[in-house]
Short mmCIF file of C-alpha atoms and ligand atoms in Angstrom, two decimals:
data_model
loop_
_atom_site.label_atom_id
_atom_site.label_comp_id
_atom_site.label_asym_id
_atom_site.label_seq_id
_atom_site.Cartn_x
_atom_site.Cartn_y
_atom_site.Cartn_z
CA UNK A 1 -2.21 -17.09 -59.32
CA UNK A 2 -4.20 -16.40 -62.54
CA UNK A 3 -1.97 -16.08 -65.88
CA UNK A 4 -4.20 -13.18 -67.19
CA UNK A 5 -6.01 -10.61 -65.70
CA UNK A 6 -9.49 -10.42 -66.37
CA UNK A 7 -9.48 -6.76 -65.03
CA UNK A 8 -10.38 -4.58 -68.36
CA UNK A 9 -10.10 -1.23 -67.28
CA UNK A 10 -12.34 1.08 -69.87
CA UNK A 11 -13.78 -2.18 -71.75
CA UNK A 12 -17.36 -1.15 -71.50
CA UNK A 13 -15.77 2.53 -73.55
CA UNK A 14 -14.79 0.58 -76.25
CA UNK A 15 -16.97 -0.32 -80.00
CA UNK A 16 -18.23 -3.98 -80.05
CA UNK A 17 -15.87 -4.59 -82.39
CA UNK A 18 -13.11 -3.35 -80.56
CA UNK A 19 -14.26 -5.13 -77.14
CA UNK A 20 -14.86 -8.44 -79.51
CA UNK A 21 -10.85 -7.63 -80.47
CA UNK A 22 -10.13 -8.05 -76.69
CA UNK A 23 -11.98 -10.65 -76.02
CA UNK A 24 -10.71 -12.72 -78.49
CA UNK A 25 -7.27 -12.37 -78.22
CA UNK A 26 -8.14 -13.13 -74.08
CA UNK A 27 -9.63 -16.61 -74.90
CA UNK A 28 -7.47 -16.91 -78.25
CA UNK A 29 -10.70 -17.02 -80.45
CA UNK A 30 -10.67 -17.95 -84.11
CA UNK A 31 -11.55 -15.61 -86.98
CA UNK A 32 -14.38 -17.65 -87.02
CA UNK A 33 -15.19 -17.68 -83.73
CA UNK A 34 -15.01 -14.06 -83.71
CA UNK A 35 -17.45 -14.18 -86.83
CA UNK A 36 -19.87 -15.73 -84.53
CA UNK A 37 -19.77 -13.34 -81.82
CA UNK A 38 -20.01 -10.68 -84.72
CA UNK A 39 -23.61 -12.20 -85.62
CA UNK A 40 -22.83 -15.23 -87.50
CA UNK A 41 -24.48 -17.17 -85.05
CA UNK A 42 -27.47 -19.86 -85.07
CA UNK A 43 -27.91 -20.82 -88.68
CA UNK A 44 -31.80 -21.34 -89.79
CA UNK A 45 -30.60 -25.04 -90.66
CA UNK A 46 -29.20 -25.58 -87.36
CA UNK A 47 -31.98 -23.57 -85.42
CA UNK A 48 -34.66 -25.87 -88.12
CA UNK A 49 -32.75 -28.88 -86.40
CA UNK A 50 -32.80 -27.84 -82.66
CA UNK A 51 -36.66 -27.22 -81.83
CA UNK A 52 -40.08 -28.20 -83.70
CA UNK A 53 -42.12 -25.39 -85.98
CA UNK A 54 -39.01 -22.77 -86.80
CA UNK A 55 -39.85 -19.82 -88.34
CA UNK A 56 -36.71 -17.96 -87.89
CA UNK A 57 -34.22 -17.04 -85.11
CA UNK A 58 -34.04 -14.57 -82.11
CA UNK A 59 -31.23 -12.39 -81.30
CA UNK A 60 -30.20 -11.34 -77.54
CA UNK A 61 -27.34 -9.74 -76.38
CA UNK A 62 -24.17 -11.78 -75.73
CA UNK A 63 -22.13 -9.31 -72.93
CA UNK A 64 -19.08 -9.87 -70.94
CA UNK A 65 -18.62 -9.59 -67.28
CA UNK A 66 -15.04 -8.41 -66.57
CA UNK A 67 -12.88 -8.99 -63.18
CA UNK A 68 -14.16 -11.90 -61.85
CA UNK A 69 -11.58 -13.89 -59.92
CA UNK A 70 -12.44 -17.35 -58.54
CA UNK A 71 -10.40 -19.40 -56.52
CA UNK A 72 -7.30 -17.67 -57.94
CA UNK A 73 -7.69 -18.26 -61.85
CA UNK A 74 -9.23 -14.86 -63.93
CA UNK A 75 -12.88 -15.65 -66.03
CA UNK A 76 -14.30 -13.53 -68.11
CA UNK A 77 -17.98 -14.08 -67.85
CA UNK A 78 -20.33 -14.33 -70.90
CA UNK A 79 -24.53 -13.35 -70.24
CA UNK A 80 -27.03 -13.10 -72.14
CA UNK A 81 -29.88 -11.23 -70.94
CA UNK A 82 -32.27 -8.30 -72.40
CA UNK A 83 -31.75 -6.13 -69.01
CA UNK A 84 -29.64 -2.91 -69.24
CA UNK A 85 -27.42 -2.51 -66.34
CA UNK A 86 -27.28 -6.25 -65.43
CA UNK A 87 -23.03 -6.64 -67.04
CA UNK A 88 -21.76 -3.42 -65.50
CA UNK A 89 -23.16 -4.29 -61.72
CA UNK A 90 -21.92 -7.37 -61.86
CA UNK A 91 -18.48 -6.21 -62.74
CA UNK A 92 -18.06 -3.57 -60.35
CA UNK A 93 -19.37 -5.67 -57.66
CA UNK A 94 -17.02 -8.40 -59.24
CA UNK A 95 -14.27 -5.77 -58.81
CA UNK A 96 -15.04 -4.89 -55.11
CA UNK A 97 -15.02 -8.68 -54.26
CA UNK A 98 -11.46 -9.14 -55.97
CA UNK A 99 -10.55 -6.58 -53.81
CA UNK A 100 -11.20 -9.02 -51.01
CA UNK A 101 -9.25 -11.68 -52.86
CA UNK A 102 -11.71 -12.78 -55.07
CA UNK A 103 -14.33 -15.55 -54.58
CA UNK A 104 -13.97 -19.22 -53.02
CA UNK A 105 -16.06 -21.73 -54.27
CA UNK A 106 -16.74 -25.45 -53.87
CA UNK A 107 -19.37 -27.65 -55.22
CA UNK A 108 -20.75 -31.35 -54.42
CA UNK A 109 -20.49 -34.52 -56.75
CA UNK A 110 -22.84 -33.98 -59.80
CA UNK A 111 -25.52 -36.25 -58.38
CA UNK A 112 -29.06 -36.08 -59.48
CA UNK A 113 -31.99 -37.37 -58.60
CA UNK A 114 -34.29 -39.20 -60.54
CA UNK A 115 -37.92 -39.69 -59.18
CA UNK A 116 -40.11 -42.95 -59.66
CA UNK A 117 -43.82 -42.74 -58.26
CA UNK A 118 -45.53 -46.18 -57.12
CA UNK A 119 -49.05 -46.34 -56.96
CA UNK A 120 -51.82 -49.25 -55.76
CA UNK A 121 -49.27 -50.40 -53.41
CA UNK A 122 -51.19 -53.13 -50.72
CA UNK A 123 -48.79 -53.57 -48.20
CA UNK A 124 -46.89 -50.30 -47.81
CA UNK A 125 -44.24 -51.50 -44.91
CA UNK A 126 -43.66 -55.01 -46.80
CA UNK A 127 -43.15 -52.95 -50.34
CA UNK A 128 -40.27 -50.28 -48.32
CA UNK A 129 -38.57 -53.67 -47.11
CA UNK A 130 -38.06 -54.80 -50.48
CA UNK A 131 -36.94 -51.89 -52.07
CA UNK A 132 -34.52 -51.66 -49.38
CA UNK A 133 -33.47 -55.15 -49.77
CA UNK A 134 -32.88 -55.15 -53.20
CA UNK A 135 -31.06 -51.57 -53.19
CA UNK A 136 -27.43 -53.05 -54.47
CA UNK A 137 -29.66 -55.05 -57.62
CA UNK A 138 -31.31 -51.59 -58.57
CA UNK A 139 -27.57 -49.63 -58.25
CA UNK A 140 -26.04 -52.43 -60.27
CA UNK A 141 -29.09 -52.02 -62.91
CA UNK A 142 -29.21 -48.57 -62.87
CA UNK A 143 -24.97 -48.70 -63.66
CA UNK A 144 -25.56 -51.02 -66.49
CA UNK A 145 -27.75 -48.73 -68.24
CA UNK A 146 -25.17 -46.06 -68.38
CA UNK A 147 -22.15 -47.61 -68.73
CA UNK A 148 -20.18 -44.85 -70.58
CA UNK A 149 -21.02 -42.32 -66.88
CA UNK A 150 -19.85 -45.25 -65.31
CA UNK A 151 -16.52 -45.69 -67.06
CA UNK A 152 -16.37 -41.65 -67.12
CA UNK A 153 -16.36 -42.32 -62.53
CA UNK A 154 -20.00 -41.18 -62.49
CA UNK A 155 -22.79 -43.71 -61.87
CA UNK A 156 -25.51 -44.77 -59.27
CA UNK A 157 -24.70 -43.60 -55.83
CA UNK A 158 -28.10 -44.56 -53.91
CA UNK A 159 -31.57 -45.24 -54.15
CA UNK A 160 -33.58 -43.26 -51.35
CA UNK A 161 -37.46 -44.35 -50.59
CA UNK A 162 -39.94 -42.15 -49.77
CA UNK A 163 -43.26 -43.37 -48.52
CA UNK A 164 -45.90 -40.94 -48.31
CA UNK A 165 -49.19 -43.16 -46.71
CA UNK A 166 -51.91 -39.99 -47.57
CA UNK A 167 -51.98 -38.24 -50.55
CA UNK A 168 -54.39 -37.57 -52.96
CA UNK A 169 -54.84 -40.64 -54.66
CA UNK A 170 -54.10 -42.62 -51.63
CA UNK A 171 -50.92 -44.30 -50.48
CA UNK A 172 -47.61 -43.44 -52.51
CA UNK A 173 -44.10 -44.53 -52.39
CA UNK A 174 -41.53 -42.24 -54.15
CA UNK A 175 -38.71 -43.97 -55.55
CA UNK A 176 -35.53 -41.57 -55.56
CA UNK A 177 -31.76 -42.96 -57.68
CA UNK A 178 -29.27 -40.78 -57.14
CA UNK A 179 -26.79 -40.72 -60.12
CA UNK A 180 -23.69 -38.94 -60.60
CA UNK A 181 -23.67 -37.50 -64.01
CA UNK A 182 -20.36 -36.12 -64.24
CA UNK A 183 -20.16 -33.19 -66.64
CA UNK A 184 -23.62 -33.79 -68.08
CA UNK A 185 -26.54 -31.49 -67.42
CA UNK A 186 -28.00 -35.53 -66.93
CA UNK A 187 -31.65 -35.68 -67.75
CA UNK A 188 -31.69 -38.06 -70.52
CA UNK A 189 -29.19 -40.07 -68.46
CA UNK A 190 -31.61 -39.89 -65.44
CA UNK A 191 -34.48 -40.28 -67.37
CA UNK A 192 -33.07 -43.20 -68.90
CA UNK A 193 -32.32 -45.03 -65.76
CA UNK A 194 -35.57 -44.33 -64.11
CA UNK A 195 -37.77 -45.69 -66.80
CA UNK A 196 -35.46 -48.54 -67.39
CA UNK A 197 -35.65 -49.42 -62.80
CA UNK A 198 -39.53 -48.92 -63.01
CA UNK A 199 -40.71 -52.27 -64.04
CA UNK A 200 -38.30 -53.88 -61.21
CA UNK A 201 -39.83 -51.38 -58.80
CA UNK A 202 -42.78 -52.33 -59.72
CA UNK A 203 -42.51 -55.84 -59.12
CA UNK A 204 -40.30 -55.43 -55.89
CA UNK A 205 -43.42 -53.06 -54.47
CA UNK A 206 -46.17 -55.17 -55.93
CA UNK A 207 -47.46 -52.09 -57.19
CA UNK A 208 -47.70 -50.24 -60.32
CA UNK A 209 -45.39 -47.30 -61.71
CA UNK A 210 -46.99 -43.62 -62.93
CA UNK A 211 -44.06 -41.08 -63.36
CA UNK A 212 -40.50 -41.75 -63.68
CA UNK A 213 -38.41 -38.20 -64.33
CA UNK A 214 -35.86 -36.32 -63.01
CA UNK A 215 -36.44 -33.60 -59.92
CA UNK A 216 -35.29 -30.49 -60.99
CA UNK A 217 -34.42 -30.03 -57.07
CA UNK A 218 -31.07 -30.82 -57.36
CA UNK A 219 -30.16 -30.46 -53.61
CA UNK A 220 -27.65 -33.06 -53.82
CA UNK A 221 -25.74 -30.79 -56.86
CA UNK A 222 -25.31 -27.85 -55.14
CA UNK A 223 -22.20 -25.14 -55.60
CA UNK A 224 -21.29 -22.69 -52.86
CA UNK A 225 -19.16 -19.40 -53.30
CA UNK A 226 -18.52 -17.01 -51.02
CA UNK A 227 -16.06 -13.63 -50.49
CA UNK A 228 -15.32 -10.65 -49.06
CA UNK A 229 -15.18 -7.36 -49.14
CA UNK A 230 -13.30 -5.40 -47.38
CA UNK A 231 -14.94 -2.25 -45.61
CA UNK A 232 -12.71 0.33 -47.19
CA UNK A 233 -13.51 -0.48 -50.69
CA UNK A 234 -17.39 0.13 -49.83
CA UNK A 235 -16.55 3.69 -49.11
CA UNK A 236 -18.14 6.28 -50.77
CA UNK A 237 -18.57 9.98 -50.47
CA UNK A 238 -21.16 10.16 -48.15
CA UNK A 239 -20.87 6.94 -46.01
CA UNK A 240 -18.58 4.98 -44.32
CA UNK A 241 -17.79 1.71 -45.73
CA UNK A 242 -18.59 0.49 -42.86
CA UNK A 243 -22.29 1.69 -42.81
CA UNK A 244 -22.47 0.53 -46.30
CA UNK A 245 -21.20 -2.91 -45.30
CA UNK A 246 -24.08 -2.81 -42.22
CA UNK A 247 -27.11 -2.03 -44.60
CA UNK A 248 -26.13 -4.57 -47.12
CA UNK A 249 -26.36 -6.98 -44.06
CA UNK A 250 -29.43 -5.59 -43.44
CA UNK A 251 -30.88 -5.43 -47.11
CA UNK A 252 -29.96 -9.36 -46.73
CA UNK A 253 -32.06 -9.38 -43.48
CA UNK A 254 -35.17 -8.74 -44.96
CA UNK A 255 -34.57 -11.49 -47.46
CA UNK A 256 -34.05 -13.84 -44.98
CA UNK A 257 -37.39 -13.06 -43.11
CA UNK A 258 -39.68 -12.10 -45.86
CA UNK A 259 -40.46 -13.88 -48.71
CA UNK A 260 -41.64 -11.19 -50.36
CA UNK A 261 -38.46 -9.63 -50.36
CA UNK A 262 -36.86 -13.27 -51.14
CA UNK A 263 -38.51 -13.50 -54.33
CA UNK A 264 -36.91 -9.89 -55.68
CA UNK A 265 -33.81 -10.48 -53.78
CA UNK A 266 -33.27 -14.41 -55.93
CA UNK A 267 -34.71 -13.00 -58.57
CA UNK A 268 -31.42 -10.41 -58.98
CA UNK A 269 -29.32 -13.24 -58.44
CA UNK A 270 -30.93 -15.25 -61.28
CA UNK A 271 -30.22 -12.28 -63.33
CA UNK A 272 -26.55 -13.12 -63.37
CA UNK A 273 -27.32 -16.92 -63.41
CA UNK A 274 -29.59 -17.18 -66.26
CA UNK A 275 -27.66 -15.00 -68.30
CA UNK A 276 -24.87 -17.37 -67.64
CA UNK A 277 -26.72 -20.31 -68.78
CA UNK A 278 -28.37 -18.76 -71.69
CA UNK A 279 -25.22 -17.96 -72.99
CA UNK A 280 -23.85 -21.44 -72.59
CA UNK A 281 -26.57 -23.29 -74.10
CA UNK A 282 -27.85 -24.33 -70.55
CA UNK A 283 -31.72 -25.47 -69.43
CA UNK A 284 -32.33 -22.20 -67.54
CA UNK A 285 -35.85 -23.46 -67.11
CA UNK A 286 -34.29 -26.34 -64.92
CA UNK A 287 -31.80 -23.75 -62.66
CA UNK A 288 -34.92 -21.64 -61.82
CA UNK A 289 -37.19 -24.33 -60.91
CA UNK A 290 -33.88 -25.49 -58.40
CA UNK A 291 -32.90 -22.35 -57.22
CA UNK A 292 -36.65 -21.35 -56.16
CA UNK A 293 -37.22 -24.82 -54.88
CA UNK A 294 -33.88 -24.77 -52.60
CA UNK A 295 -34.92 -21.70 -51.61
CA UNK A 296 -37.95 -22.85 -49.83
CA UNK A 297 -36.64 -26.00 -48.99
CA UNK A 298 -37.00 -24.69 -45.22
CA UNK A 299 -40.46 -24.18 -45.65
CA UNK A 300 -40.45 -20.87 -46.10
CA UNK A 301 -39.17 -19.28 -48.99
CA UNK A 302 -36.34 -16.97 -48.05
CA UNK A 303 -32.91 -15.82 -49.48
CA UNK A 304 -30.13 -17.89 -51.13
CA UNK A 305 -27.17 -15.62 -49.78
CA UNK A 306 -25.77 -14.54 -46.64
CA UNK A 307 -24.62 -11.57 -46.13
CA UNK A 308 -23.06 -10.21 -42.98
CA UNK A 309 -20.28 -8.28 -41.22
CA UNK A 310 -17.29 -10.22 -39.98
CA UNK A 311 -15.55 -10.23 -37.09
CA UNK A 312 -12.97 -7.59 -38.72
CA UNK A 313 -15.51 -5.67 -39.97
CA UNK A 314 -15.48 -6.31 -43.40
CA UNK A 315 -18.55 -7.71 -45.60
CA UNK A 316 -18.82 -11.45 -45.79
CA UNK A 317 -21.60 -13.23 -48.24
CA UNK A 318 -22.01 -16.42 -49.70
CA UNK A 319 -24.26 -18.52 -51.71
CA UNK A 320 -25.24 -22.24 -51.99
CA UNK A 321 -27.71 -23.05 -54.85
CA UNK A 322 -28.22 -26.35 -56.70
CA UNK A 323 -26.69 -25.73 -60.24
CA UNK A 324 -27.31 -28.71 -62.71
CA UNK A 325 -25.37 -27.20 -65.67
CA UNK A 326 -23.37 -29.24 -68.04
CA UNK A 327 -21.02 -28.81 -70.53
CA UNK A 328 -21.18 -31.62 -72.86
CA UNK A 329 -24.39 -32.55 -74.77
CA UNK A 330 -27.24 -30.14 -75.41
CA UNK A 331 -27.33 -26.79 -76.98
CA UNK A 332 -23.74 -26.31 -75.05
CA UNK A 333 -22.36 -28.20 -78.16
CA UNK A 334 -24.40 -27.06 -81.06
CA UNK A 335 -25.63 -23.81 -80.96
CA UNK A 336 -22.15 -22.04 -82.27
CA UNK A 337 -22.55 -18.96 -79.78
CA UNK A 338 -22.86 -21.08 -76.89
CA UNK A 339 -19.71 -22.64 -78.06
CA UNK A 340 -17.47 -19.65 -78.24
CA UNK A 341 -19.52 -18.54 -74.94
CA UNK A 342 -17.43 -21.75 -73.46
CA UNK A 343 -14.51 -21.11 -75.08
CA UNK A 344 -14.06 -17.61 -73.46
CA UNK A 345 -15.19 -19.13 -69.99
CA UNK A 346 -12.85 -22.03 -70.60
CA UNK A 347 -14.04 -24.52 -68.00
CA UNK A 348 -12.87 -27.85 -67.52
CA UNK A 349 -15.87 -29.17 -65.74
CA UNK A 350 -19.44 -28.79 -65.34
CA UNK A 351 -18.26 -28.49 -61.97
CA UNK A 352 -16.48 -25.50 -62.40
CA UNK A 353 -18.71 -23.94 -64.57
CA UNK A 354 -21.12 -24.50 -61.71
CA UNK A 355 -18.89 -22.64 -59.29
CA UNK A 356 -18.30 -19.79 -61.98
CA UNK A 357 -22.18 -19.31 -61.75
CA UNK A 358 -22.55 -19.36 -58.20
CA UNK A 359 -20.08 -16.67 -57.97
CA UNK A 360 -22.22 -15.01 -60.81
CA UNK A 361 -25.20 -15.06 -58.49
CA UNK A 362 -23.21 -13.80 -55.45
CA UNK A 363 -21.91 -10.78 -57.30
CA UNK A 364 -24.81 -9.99 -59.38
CA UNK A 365 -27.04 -10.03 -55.94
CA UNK A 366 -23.84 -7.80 -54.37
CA UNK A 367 -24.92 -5.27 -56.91
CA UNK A 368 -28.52 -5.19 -56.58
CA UNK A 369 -28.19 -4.74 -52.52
CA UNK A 370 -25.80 -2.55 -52.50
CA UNK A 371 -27.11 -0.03 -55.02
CA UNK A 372 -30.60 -0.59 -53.26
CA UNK A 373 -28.98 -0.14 -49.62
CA UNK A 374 -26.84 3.22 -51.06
CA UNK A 375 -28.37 5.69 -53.83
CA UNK A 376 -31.41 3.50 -54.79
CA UNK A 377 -31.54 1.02 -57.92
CA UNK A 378 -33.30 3.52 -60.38
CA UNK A 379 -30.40 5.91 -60.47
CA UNK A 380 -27.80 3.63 -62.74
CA UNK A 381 -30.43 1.66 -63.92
CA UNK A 382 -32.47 4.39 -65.61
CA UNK A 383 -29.49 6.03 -67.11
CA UNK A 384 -28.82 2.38 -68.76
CA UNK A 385 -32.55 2.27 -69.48
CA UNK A 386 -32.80 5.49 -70.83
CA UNK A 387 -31.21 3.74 -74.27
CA UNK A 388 -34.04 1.22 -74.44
CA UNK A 389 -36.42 3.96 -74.09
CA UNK A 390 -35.24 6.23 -76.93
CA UNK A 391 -34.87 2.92 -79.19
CA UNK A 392 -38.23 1.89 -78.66
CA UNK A 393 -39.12 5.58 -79.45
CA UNK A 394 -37.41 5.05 -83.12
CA UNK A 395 -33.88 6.52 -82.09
CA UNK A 396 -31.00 4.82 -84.04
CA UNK A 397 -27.49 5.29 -84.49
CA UNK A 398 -25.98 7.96 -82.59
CA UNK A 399 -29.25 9.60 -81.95
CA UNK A 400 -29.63 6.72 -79.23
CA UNK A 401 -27.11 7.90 -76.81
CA UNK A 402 -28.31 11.31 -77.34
CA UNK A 403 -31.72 11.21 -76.69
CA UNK A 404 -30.65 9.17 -73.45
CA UNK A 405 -28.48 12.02 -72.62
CA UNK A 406 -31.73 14.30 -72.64
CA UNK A 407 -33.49 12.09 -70.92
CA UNK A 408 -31.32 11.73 -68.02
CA UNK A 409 -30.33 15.53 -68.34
CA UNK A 410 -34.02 16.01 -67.75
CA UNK A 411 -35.19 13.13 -65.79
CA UNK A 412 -38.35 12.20 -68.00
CA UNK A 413 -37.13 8.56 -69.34
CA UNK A 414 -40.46 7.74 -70.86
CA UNK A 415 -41.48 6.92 -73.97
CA UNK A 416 -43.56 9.99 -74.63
CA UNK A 417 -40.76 12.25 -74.14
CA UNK A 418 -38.37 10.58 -76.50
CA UNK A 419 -40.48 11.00 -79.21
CA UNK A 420 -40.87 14.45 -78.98
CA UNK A 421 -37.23 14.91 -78.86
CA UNK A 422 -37.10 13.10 -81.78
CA UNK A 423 -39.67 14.56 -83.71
CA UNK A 424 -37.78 17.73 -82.81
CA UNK A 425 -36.07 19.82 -85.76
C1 LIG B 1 -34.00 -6.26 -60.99
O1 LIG B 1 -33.95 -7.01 -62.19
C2 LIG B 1 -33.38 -7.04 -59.85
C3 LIG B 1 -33.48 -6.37 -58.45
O2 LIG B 1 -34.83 -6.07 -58.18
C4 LIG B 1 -32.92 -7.37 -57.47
C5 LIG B 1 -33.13 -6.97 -56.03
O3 LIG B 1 -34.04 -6.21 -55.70
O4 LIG B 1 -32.31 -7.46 -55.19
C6 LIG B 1 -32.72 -5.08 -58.43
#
């Protein structure tokens, strides 16, 4: 069982500075660690460093998702995203899944694949036999170029060949290595290795090489969680929880049919998700492009989850998504807020931190059907939004939560309004 709790009962009441208090003393944070969270962030140096054509830095805000439970150990869950309402769904639907035990999750070997593409091949059957042939010379090659992933128990794990005889520029053969990459997100170690095999491709197919990159569908690094919740603790006043737990199987339904539906339905789970990554310095470019990819890898887009009643009655879901995260290399290790971000998750593996985020899209997707499948998403979510709205209006300080207030009280949250209660003596 977990050592600490990660159940914070009135966190989200708290000032930032007392919540950063909390959190730091959870995950032992420095004073300077603590500065970070408190803004000292990305210097201009180190941001001047990072990408091309800096002109400054761009603030987001760094939240923290409270009692998540995974496989028995407590996480406190750092996201960065710009969308009121996103932390406090996930934690309550965090909460109603502890209440179930908490989540399970497993994931695969990190293995990723790398693509080369052969071209103005003559002899398409006599080029597959000698890529075939030669399969233990291109794993041995592919080893040597990474010996440190090697050494570390990762390495090549297969080469896969993929003829395609009609495409538009005529016959093709598709070149896949798989390569474990251990706790590396593992392009540059993919990339590496492909463009290093191409010109022995090339001569084993007779043909000549065009691309050689790594496929952002990473089916063969795929995490899975899954929990449940049991039907008493989706109660509410006016419905049984087990109604509640029947339309959230239905609200899963639709995904499953309609793609349409699919792409709102992933999309809510890739709230939680991307947050995740931003906040850990992670390519959230690359977990889209796999998640949306996976998703249609039936050909026809539909949803990542499952969501149905069990035979005791109680609400089961789960998730599988690819989830090529790492946790050495990358922004993970130099931008200082994606540091501390780690330090509060305190994972030992990308692995884990994979698993962590597939829970992240379980529960954050938990939320989003369940408030959709109950009272409707705009009712929390406005009330959240509500703050935007009087910002963007000019509201500051304690004004803010005061024209929200109003705006609730009176069910106008737009722009137009806020103003005038602002402009109000
Ligand atoms: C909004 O950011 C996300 C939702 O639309 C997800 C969903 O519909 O499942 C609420």
């Amino acid at each position: 069982m977990s050592e600490k709790s990660s159940r914070l009962p009135g966190f989200y009441r708290l000032s930032m500075a007392e919540r950063t208090d909390v959190v730091a003393q959870w995950a032992d944070l420095t004073a300077d660690e603590k500065a970070i969270l408190a803004g000292a962030g990305l210097s201009d140096e180190q941001a001047n460093l990072m990408i091309e054509n800096v002109v400054g830095t761009y603030k987001l805000p760094l939240g923290i998702a409270a009692n998540f439970l995974v496989n028995g150990r407590d996480y406190l869950i750092p996201m960065v995203v710009e969308e009121p309402s996103v932390v406090a769904a996930i934690s309550n639907a965090a909460r109603l899944i502890r209440a179930g035990g908490g989540f399970t999750t497993t994931a695969t070997d990190p293995v990723m694949i790398g693509q080369i593409q052969v071209l103005d091949v003559a002899d398409m059957e006599t080029a597959v036999a000698a890529l075939n042939a030669a399969k233990p010379e291109l794993l041995e090659r592919a080893n040597c170029c990474d010996k440190v992933m090697v050494r570390l128990g990762g390495g090549a794990r297969d080469i896969e060949i993929r003829p395609f005889a009609d495409t538009p520029v005529g016959p093709m053969i598709v070149v896949h290595l798989l390569f474990d990459v251990r706790d590396a997100m593992g392009a540059n170690a993919i990339n590496t290795c492909v463009e290093d095999l191409a010109p022995i491709v090339a001569d084993l197919t007779g043909g000549r090489t065009n691309l050689r990159i790594l496929s952002n569908l990473a089916d063969r690094r795929t995490a899975t969680a899954s929990g449940i919740i049991p039907a008493a603790a989706l109660t509410q006043d006016d419905a049984e929880g087990t109604e509640v737990a029947q339309w959230i199987a239905e609200a899963n339904a639709f995904a499953v049919v309609d793609p349409y539906r699919a792409a709102t339905h992933n999309k809510g789970i890739m709230n939680g998700i991307d947050a995740v990554c931003l906040a850990t310095g992670n390519d959230w470019r690359a977990i889209e492009a796999g998640a949306h990819a996976y998703a249609a890898r039936n050909g026809r887009y539909a949803a990542l989850t499952d969501w149905h009643v069990n035979e005791n009655g109680d609400l089961y879901g789960e998730i599988t998504l690819p989830m090529a995260v790492g946790i050495v290399g990358g922004a993970t290790k130099v931008h200082p807020t994606a540091k501390v971000a780690m330090k509060i998750l305190n994972v030992e593996s990308a692995s884990e931190l994979a698993q962590v985020m597939a829970a992240v899209g379980l529960a954050q997707n938990l939320a989003a059907i369940r408030a959709l499948a109950t009272t409707g998403i705009q009712k929390g979510h406005m009330r959240l939004h509500a703050r935007q709205v009087a910002m963007a209006a000019g509201a500051s300080g304690p004004q803010v939560q005061q024209i929200a207030n109003q705006l609730v009280a009176e069910k106008k949250i737009h722009i137009e309004r806020a103003k005038e209660l602002l402009n109000q003596p």
